[in-house]
Coordinates of C-alpha atoms in Angstrom, one line a residue:
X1 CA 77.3 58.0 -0.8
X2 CA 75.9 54.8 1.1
X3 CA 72.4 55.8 0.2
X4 CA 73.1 56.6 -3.5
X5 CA 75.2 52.8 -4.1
X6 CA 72.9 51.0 -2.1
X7 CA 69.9 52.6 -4.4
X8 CA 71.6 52.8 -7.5
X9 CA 69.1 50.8 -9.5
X10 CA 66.4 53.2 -8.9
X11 CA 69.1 56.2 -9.3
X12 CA 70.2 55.1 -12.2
X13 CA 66.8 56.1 -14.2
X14 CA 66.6 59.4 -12.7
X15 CA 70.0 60.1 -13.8
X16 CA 69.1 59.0 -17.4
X17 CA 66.1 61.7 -17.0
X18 CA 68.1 64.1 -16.0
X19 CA 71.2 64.0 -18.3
X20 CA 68.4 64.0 -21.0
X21 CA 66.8 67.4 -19.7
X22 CA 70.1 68.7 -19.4
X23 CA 71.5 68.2 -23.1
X24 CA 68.2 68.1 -24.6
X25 CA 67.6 72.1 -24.7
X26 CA 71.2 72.6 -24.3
X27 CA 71.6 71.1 -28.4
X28 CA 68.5 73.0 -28.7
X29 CA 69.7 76.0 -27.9
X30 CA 73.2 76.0 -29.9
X31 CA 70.9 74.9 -33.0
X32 CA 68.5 78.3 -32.5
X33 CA 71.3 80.5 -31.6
X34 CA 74.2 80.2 -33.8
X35 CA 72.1 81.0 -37.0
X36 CA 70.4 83.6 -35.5
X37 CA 73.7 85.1 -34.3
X38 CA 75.7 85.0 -37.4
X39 CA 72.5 86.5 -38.9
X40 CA 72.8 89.1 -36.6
X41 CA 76.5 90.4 -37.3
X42 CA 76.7 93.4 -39.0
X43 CA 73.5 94.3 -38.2
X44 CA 73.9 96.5 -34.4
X45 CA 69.9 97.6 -34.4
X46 CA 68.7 94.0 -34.7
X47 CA 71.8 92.9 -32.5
X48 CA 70.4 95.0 -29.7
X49 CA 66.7 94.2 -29.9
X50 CA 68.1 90.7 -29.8
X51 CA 70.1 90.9 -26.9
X52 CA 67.6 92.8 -24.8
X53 CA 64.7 90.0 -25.3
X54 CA 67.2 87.7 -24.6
X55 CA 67.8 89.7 -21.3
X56 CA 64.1 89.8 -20.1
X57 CA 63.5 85.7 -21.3
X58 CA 66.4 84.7 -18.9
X59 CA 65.3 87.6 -15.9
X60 CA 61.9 85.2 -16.2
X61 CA 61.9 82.8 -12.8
X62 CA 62.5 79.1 -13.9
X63 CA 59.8 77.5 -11.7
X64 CA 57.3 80.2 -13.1
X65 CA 57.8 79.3 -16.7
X66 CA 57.4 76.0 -15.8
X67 CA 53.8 76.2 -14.7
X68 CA 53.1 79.3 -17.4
X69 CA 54.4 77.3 -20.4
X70 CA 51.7 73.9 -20.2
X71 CA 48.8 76.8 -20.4
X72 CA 50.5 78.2 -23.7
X73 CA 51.2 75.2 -25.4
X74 CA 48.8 73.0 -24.4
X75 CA 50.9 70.3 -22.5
X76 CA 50.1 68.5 -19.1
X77 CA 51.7 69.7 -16.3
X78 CA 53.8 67.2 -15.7
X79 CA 54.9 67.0 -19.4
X80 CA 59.2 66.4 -19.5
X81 CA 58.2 68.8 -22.7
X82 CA 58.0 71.7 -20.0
X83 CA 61.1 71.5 -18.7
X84 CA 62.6 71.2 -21.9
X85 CA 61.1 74.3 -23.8
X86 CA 62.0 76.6 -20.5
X87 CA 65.2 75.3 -20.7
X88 CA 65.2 75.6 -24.7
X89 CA 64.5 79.7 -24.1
X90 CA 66.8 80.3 -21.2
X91 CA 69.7 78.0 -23.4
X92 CA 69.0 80.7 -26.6
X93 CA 69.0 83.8 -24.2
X94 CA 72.3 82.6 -22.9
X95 CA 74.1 81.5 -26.1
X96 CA 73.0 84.2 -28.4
X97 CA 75.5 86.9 -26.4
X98 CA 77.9 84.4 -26.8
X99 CA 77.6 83.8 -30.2
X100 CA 77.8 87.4 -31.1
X101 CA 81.0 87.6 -28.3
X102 CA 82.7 84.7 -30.2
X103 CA 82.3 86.5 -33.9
X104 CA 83.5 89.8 -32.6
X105 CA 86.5 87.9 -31.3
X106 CA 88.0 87.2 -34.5
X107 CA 90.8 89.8 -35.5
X108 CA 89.8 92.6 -37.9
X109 CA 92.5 91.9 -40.7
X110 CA 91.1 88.2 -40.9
X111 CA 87.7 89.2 -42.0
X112 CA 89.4 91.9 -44.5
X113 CA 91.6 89.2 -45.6
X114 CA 88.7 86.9 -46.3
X115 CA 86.8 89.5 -48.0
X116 CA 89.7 90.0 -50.3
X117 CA 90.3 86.7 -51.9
X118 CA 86.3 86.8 -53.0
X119 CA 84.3 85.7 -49.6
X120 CA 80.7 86.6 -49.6
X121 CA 79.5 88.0 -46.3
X122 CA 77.8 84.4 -45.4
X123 CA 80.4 82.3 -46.7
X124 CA 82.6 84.3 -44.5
X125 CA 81.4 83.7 -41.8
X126 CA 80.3 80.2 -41.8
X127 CA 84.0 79.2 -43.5
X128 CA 86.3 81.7 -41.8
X129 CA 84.8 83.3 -38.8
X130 CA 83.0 80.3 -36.9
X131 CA 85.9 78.1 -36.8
X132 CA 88.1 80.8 -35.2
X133 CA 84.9 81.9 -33.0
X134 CA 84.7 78.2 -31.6
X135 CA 87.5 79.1 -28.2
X136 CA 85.0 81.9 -26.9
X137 CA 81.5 79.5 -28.2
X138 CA 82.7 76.7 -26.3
X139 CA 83.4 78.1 -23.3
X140 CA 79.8 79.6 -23.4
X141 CA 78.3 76.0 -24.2
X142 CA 80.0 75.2 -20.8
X143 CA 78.3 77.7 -19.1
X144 CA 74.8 76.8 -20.7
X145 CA 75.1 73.3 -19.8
X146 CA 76.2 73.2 -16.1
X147 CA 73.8 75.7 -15.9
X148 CA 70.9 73.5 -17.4
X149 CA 72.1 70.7 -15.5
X150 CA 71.6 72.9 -12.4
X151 CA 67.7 74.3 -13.3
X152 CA 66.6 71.0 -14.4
X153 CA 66.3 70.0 -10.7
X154 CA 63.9 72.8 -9.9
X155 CA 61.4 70.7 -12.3
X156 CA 60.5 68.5 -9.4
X157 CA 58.3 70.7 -8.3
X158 CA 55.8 70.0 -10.7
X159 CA 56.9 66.2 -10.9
X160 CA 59.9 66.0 -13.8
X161 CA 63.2 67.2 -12.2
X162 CA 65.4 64.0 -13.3
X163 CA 67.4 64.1 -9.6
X164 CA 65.5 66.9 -8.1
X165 CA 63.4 64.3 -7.2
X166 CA 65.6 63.5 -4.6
X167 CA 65.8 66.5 -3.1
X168 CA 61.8 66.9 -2.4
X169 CA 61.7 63.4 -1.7
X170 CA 64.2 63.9 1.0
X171 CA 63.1 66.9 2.5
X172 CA 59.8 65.2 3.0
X173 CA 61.2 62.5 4.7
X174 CA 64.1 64.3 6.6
X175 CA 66.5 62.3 5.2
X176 CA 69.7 64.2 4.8
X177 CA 71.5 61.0 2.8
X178 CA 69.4 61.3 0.1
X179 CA 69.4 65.2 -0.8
X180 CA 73.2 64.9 -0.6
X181 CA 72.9 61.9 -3.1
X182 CA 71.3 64.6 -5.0
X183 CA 73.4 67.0 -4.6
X184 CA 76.9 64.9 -5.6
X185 CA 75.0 63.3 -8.3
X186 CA 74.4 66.1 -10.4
X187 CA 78.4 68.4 -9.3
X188 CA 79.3 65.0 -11.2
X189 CA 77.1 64.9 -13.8
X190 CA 77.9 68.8 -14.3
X191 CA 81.5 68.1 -14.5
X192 CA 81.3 65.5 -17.1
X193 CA 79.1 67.4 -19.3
X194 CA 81.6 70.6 -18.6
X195 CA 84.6 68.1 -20.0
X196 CA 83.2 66.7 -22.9
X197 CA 82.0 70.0 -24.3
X198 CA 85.8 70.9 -23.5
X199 CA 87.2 67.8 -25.5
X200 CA 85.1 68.3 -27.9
X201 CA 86.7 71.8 -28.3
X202 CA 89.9 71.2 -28.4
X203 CA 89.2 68.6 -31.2
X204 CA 87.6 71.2 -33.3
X205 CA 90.2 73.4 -32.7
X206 CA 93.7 71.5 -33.7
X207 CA 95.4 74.4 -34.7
X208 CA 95.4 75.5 -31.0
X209 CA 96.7 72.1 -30.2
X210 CA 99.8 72.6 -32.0
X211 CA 100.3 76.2 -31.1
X212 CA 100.2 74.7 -27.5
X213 CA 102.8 72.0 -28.7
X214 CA 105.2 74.7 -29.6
X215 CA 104.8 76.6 -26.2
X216 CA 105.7 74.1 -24.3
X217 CA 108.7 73.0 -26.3
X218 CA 109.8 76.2 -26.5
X219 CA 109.7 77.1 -22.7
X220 CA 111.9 73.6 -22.4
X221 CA 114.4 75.1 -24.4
X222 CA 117.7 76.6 -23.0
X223 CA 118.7 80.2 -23.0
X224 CA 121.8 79.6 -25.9
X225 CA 119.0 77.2 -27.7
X226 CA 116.5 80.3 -27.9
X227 CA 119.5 83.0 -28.5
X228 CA 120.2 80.7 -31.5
X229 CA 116.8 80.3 -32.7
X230 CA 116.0 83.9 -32.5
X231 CA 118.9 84.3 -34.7
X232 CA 118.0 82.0 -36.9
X233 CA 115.0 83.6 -37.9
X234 CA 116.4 86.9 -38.0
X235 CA 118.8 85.7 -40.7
X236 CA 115.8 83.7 -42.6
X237 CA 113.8 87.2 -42.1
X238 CA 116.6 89.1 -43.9
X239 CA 116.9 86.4 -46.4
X240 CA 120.7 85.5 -45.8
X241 CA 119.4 81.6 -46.2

């Protein structure tokens, strides 16, 4: 921590670097995905073909895509663009499982019920399906991101690694401080980028706010308080009020 305060001015643009790396494909990603995914539903022969090239795209090794991708789309080496399309790919392989997960979440008799009152397939899902789909999404955003925020240190090896940098720069010098700058630099960065994606969840999501809200005052109540709210709704139920 000594090393990291007393260089902070010269941290500070790495971690700028690095945070955009890190959210950069993760947007990316969501933006590529979720059409693609609510495309996908209802259809299981292009749901598998999907799934399986998104398998073999995330089974490719980071550090090799890295170096492959500058020979396919023309960019230098050292180009932040690598880093950024790798981690575009490996942020759509990830998300669009979870997309499809997070539509097959939502209950059966909602989508009927939807389809009922005059939904189109489309309008169903965009109005009815993704909202409720967001719980299981988000947590899969999560995943991408700490994830991203991990792999875009492994870019240092060809020059753009945002705080990877510190790592090869202290290996090569054998100074321990400075890799475990590194290292507590980006667990932090990693857990801000994990709660903001959570906050940002449970503000598109109020409805679970509430349902939470009623929990809790309901496991403050007493035993006679819940005896005679049961029984209250019994006799609303059978229509005695």
């Amino acid at each position: 921590m000594n090393w990291l305060i007393a260089n902070w001015e010269t941290v500070w643009p790495i971690i700028i670097q690095h945070t955009v790396l890190s959210v950069v494909p993760t947007v990316l990603g969501l933006v590529i995905a979720l059409p693609l995914g609510m495309l996908l539903v209802g259809r299981p022969r292009g749901r598998g073909v999907a799934i399986i090239v998104a398998s073999i795209v995330f089974t490719i090794p980071s550090l090799a895509l890295f170096v492959v991708i500058p020979s396919i789309v023309g960019t230098p080496i050292i180009s932040p663009l690598n880093v950024i399309i790798a981690l575009t790919l490996y942020s759509t392989a990830l998300l669009i499982r979870t997309v499809l997960e997070s539509l097959d979440a939502v209950p059966d008799d909602v989508k009927d019920a939807s389809s009922a009152i005059g939904y189109s397939p489309i309008k169903r899902v965009i109005a009815v399906e993704l909202p409720l789909a967001i719980p299981v999404l988000v947590a899969g955003l999560r995943v991408v991101a700490v994830t991203n925020v991990s792999l875009v240190s492994v870019g240092a090896v060809i020059g753009v690694g945002g705080l990877g940098q510190l790592f090869t720069a202290g290996f090569q010098r054998d100074y321990p401080d400075q890799i475990f700058a590194g290292i507590i630099t980006i667990l932090v960065l990693a857990f801000i980028f994990d709660r903001v994606i959570a906050i940002i969840g449970v503000a598109t999501t109020p409805w679970l706010r509430s349902d939470r809200v009623k929990a809790k005052r309901a496991s403050r109540r007493t035993p006679n308080e819940r005896t005679e709210t049961a029984m209250l709704d019994t006799v609303i139920a059978k229509g005695d009020i």
